[in-house]
CSV table of C-alpha atoms and ligand atoms in Angstrom, one decimal:
chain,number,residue,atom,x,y,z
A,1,UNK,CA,0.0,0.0,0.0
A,2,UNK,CA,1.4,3.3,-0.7
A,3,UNK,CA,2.3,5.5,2.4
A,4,UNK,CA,-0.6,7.9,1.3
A,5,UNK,CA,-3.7,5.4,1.6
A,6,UNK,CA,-1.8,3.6,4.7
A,7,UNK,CA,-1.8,7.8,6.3
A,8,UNK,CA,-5.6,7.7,4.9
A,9,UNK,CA,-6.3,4.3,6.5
A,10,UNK,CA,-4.5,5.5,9.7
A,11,UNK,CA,-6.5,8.5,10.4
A,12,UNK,CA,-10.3,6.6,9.0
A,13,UNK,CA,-9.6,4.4,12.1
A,14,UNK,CA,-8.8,7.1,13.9
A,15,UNK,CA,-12.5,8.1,13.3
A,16,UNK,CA,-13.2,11.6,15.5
A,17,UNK,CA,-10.0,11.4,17.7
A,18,UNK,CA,-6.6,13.6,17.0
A,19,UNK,CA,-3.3,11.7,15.9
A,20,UNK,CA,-0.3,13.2,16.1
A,21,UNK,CA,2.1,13.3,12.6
A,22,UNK,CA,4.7,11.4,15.0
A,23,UNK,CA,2.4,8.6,15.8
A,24,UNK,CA,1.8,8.4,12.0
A,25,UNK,CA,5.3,8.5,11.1
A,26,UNK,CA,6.4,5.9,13.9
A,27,UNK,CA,3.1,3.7,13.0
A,28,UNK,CA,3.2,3.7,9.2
A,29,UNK,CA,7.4,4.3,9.0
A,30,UNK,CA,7.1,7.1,6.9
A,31,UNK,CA,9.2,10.8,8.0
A,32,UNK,CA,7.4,13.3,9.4
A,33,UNK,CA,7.8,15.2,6.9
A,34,UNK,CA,6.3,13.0,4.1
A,35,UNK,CA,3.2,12.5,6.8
A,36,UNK,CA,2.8,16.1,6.1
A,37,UNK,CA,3.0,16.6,2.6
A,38,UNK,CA,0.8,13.5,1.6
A,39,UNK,CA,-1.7,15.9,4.2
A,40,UNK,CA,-1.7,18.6,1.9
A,41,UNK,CA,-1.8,16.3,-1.1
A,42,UNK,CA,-5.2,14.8,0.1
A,43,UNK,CA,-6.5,18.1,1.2
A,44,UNK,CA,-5.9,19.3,-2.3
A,45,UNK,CA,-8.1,16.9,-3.4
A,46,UNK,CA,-10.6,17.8,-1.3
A,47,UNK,CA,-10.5,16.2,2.3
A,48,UNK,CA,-11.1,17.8,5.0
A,49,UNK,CA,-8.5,17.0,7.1
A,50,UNK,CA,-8.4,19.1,10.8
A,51,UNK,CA,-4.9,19.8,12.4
A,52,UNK,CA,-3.8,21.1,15.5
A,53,UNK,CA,-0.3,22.2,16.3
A,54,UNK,CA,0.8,20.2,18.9
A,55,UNK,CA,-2.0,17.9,18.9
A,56,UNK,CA,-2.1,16.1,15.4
A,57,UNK,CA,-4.8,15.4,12.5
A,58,UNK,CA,-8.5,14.6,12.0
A,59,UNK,CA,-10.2,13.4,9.3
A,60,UNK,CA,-13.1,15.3,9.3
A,61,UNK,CA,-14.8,14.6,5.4
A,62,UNK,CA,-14.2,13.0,2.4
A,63,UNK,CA,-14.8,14.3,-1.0
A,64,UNK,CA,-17.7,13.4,-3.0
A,65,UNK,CA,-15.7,12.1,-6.0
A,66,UNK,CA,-15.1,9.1,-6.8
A,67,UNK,CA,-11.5,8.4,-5.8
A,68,UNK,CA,-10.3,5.4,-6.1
A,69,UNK,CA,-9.2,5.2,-2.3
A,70,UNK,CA,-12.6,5.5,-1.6
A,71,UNK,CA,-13.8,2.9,-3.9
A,72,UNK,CA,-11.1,0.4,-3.2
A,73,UNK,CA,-11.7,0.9,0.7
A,74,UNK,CA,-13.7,-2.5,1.0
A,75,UNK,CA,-14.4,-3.8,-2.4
A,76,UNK,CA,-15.1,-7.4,-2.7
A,77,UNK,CA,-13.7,-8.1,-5.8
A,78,UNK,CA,-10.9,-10.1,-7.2
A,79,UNK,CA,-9.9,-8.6,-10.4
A,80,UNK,CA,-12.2,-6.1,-11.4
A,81,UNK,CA,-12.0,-2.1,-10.4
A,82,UNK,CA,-7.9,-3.7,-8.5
A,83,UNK,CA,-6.6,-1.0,-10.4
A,84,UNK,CA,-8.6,2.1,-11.4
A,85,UNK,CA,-7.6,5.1,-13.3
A,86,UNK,CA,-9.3,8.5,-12.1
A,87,UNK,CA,-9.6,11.3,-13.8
A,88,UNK,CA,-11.3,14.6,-13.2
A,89,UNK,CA,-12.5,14.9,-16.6
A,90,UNK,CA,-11.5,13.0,-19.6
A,91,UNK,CA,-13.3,13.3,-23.2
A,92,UNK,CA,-14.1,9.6,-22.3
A,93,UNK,CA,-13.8,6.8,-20.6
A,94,UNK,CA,-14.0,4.2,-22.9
A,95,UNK,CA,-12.2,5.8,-25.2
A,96,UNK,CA,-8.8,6.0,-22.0
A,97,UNK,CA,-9.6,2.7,-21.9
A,98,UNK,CA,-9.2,1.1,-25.4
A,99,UNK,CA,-5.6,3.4,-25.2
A,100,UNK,CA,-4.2,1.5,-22.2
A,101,UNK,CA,-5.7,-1.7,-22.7
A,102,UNK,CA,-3.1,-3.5,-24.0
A,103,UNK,CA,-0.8,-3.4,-21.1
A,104,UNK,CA,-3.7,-3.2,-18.6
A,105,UNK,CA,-5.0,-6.2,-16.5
A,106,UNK,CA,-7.9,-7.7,-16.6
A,107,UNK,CA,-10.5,-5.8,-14.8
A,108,UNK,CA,-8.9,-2.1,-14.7
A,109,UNK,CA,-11.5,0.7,-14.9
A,110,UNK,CA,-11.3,4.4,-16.3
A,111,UNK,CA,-13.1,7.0,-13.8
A,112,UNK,CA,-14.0,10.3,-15.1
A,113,UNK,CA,-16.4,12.9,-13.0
A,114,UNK,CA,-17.1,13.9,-16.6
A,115,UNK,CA,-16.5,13.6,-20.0
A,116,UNK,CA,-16.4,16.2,-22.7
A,117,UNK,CA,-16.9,13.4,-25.3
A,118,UNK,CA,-19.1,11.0,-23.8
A,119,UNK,CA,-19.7,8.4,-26.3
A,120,UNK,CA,-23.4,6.5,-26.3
A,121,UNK,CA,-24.3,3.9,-29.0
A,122,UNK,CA,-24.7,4.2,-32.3
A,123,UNK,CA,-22.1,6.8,-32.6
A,124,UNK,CA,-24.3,9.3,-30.5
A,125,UNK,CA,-23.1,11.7,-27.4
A,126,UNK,CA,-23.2,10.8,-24.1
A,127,UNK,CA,-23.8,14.1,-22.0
A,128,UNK,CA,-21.5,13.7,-19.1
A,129,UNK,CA,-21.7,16.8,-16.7
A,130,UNK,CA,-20.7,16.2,-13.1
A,131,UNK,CA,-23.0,14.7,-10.5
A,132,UNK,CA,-23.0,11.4,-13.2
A,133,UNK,CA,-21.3,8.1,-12.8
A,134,UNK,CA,-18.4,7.3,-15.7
A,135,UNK,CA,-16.5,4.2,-16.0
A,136,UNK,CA,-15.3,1.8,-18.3
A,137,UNK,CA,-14.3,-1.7,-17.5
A,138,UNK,CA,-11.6,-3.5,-19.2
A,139,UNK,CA,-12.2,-7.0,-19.5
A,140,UNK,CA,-9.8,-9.5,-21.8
A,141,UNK,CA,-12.3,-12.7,-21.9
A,142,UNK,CA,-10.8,-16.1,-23.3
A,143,UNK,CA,-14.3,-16.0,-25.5
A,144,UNK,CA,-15.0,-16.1,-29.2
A,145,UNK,CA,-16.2,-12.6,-30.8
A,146,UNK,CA,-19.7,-13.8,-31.6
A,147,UNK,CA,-20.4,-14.1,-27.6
A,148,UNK,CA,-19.2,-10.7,-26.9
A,149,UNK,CA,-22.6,-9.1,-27.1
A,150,UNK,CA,-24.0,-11.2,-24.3
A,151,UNK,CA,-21.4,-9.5,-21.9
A,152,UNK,CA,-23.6,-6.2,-22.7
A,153,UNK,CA,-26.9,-8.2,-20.9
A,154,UNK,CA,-24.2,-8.9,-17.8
A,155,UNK,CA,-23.5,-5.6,-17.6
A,156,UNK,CA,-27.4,-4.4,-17.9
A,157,UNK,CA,-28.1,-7.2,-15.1
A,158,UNK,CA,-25.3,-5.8,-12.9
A,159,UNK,CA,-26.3,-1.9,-13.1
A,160,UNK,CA,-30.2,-3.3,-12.8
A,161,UNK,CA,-29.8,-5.2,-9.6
A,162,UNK,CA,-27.7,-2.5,-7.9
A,163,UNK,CA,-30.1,-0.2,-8.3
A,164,UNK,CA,-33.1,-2.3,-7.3
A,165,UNK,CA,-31.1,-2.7,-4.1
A,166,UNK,CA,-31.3,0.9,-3.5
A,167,UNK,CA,-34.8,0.4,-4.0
A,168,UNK,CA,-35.3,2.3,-7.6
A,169,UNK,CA,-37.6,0.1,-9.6
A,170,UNK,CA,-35.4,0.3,-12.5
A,171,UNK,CA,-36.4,-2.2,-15.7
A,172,UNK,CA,-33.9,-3.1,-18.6
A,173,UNK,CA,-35.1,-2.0,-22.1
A,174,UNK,CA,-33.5,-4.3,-24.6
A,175,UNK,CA,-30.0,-4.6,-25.3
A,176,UNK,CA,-29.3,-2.2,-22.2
A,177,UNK,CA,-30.7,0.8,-21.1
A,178,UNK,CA,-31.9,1.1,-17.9
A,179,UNK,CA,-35.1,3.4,-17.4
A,180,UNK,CA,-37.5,4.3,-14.6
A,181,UNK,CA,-40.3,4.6,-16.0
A,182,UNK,CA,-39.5,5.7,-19.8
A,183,UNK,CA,-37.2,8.1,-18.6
A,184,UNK,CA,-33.4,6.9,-19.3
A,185,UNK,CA,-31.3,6.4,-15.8
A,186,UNK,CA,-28.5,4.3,-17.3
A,187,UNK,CA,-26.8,3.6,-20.8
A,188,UNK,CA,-24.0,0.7,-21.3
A,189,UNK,CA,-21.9,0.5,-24.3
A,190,UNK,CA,-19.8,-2.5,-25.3
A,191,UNK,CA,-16.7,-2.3,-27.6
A,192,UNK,CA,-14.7,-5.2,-28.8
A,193,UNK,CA,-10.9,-5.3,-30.1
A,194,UNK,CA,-11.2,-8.6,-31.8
A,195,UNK,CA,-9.8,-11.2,-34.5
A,196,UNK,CA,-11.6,-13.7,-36.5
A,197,UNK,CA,-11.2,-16.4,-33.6
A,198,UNK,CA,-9.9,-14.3,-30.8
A,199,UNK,CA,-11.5,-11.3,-28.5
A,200,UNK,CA,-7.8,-9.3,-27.4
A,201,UNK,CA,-10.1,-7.1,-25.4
A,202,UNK,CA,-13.3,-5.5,-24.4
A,203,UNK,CA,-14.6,-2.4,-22.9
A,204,UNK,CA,-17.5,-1.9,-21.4
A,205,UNK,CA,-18.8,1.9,-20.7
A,206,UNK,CA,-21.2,2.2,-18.0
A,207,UNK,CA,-22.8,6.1,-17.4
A,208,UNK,CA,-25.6,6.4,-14.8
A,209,UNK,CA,-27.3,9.5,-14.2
A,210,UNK,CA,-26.8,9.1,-10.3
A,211,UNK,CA,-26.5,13.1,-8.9
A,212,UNK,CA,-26.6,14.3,-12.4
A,213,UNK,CA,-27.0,18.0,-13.0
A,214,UNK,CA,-29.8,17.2,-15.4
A,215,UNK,CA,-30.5,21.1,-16.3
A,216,UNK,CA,-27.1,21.1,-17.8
A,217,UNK,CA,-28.4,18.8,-20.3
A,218,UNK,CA,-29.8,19.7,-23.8
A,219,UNK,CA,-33.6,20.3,-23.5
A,220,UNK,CA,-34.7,17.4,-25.8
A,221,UNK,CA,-32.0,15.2,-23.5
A,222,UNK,CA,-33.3,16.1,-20.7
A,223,UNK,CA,-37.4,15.5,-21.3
A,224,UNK,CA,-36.2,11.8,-22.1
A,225,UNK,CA,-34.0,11.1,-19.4
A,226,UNK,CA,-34.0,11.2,-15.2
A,227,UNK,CA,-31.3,10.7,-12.5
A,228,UNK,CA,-31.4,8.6,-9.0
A,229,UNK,CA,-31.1,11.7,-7.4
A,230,UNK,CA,-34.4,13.5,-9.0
A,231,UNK,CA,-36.3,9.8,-8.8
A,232,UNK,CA,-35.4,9.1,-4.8
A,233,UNK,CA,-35.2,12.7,-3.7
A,234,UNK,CA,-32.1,12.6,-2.4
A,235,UNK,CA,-28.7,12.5,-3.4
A,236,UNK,CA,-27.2,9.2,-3.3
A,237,UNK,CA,-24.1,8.1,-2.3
A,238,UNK,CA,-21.7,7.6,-5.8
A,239,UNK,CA,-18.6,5.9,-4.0
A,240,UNK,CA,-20.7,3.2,-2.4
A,241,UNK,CA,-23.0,2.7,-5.9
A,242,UNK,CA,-19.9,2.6,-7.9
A,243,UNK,CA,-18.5,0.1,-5.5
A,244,UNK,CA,-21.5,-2.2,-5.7
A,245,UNK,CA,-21.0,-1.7,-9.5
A,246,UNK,CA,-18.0,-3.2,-9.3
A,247,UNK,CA,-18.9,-6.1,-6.9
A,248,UNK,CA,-22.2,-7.1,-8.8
A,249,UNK,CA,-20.7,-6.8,-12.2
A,250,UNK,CA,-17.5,-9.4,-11.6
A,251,UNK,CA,-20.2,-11.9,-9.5
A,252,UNK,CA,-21.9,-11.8,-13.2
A,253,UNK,CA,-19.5,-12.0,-15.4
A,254,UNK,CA,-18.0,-14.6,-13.4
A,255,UNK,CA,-21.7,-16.7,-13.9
A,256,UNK,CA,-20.7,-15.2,-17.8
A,257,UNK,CA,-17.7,-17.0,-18.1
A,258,UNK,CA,-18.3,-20.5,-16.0
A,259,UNK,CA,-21.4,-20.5,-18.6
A,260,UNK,CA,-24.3,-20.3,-16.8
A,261,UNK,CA,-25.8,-17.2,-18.8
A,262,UNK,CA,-29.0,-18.9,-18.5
A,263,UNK,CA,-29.4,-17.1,-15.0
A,264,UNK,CA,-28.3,-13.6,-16.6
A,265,UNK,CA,-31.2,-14.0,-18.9
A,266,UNK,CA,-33.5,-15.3,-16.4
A,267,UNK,CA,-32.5,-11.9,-13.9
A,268,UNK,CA,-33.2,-9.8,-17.5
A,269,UNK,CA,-36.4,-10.8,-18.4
A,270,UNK,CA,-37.9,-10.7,-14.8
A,271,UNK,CA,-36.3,-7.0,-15.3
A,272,UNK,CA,-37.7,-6.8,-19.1
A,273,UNK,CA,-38.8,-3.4,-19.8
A,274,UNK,CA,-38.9,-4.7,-23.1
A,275,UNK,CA,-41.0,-8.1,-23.1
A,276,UNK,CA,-44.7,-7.9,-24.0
A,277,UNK,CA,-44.3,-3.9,-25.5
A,278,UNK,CA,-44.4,-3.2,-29.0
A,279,UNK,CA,-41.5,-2.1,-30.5
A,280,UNK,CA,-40.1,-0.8,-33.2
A,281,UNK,CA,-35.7,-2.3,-33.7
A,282,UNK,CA,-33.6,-0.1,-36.2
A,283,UNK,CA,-30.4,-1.9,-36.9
A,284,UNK,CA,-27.9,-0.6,-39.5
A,285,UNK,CA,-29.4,-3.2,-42.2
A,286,UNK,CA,-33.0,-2.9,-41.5
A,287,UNK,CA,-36.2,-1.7,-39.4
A,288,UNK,CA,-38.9,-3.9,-38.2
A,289,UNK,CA,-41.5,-3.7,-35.6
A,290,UNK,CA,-44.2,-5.5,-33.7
A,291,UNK,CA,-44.6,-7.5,-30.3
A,292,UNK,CA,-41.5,-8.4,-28.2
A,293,UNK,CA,-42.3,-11.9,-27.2
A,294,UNK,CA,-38.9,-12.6,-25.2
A,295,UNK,CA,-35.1,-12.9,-25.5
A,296,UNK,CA,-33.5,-16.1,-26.8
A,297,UNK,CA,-30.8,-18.1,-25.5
A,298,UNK,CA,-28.3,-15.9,-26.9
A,299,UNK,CA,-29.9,-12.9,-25.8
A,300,UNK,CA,-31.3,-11.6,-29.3
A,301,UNK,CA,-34.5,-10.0,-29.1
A,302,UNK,CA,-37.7,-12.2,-30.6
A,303,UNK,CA,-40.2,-10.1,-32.2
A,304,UNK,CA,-43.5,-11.1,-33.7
A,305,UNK,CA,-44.0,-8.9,-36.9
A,306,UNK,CA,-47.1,-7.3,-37.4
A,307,UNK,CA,-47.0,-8.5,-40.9
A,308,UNK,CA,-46.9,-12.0,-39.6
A,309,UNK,CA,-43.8,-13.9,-39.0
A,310,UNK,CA,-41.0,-14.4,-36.4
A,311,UNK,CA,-37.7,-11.7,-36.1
A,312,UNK,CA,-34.5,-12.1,-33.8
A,313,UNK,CA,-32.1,-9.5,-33.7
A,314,UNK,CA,-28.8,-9.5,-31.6
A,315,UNK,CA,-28.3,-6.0,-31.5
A,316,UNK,CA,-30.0,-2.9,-32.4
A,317,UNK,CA,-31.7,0.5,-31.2
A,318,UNK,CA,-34.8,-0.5,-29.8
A,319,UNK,CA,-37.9,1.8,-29.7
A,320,UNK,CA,-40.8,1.2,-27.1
A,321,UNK,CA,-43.9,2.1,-29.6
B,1,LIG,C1,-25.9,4.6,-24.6
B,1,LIG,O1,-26.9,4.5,-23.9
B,1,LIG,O2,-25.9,5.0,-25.8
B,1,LIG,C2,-24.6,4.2,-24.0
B,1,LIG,C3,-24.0,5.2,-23.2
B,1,LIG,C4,-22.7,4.8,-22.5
B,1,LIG,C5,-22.1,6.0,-21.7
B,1,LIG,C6,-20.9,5.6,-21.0
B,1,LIG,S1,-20.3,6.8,-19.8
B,1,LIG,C7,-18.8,5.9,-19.6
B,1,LIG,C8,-18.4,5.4,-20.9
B,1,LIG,N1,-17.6,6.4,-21.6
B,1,LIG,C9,-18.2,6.8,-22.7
B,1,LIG,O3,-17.8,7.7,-23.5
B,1,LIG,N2,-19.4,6.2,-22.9
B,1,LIG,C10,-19.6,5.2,-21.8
């Protein structure tokens, strides 16, 4: 651990009491000096950190960002969010994280408290003020590229169950977006680096509209779309969200990868915004619409045409009609 998270640690145990920078330094076998400077380093970044000459240092609040010292303080994860790259604003996640994923590990995640280029599907923007939730996971799955699209549904299933733990009723609209009512709380997007027979890596872009400034939105955006914050009342608490994020998205892909995506698709269509709407799914090749009957084993969408006739489609914008 590096001697500023062990000075971090020190004083969160500390919880309301004083510690002097010589305890610190003799407890964590760091100078006095460097006790002091890693002080001002995490007071620069915004925590509030009382001191009293002769007495010591109290932590007295943490930042609401979402530093990785405040994630990685109990995750329960193996691999994924171990190492996580924070930024206060990037143009995007995803795209930080297809530019250091070759020499990243498995599981590393981008953090951004916004994005200047926030990328959603279908080559459109993702408006990414602060307030929001911004990460991209890096995942390098020993899977072949035509499975890749059923990590999207893990993902969707992650986001869908952390939130019905905070009790929002949130329901998955087919591939991924997660909406309270028909208002948009969540949007995933999954890009591949792949070969012919080999996936090298994939990225998966997660933005939730958590303590979103929604009046900095566009006004078309923001008639479409809602946040936790505006749906609860409150504001909720990003660090411990993200960190459930992270928790509930490696159980998942876990299931994923031992094969039992049989029990993502059964969470999804209990979730199913989607299932028994009409709809209308524009793909790049074609547009059809009718009934949503239910998702496959894959995870494509079955549709019965109005015209008559059965459609699957893998992926696609889907529109609830
Ligand atoms: C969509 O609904 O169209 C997908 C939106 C995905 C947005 C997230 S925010 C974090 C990551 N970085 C991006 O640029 N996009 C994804």
């Amino acid at each position: 651990m590096e001697p500023r998270e062990k000075i971090l640690g020190a004083l969160r145990e500390m919880h309301d009491e004083f510690t002097s920078g010589e305890e610190l330094s003799e407890a964590l076998d760091v100078s006095r000096t460097m006790v002091w400077k890693h002080i001002e380093s995490l007071r620069g970044e915004g925590y509030i950190i009382e001191s009293i000459t002769g007495t010591g240092y109290k932590l007295v609040a943490v930042p609401d960002l979402l530093l990785p010292a405040e994630i990685g303080k109990d995750l329960k994860t193996d691999f994924i969010g171990k190492q996580i790259h924070y930024f206060d604003e990037l143009d995007s996640t995803s795209l930080k994280a297809k530019e250091i994923a070759a020499e990243s590990a498995n599981g590393t995640v981008v953090i951004a408290e916004r994005q200047s280029e926030g990328r959603g599907r279908m080559g459109r923007e993702w408006h990414s003020p602060p307030g929001g939730i911004y990460l991209s996971i890096i995942l390098k799955p020993d899977i072949p590229p035509d499975l890749v699209h059923r990590l999207t549904l893990v993902a969707g299933v992650a986001t869908a169950e952390v939130l019905s733990e905070m009790g929002v009723a949130a329901e998955i609209k087919w591939p991924n977006d997660l909406l309270i009512g028909e208002k948009k709380v969540c949007g995933i997007l999954t890009e591949v680096d792949a070969e012919m027979d080999a996936t090298n890596y994939v990225v998966i872009g997660i933005g939730i509209n958590a303590n979103t400034e929604l009046d900095l939105l566009p006004a078309i955006t923001r008639l479409r779309v809602t946040s936790l914050e505006e749906d609860l009342g409150r504001r909720v608490d990003r660090v411990a969200i993200t960190r459930k994020l992270l928790e509930r998205f490696e159980e998942y892909y876990v299931t994923f990868l031992k094969g039992d995506f049989p029990r993502i698709l059964r969470y999804w269509r209990e979730h199913s915004a989607t299932i028994g709407r009409r709809v209308r799914i524009v793909t790049r090749w074609r547009t059809i619409e009718g009934e949503a009957v239910g998702i496959d084993h894959d995870g494509a969408l079955i549709v019965e045409l109005d015209g008559g006739g059965v459609e699957r489609e893998i992926t696609g914008t889907c529109f609830h009609i």
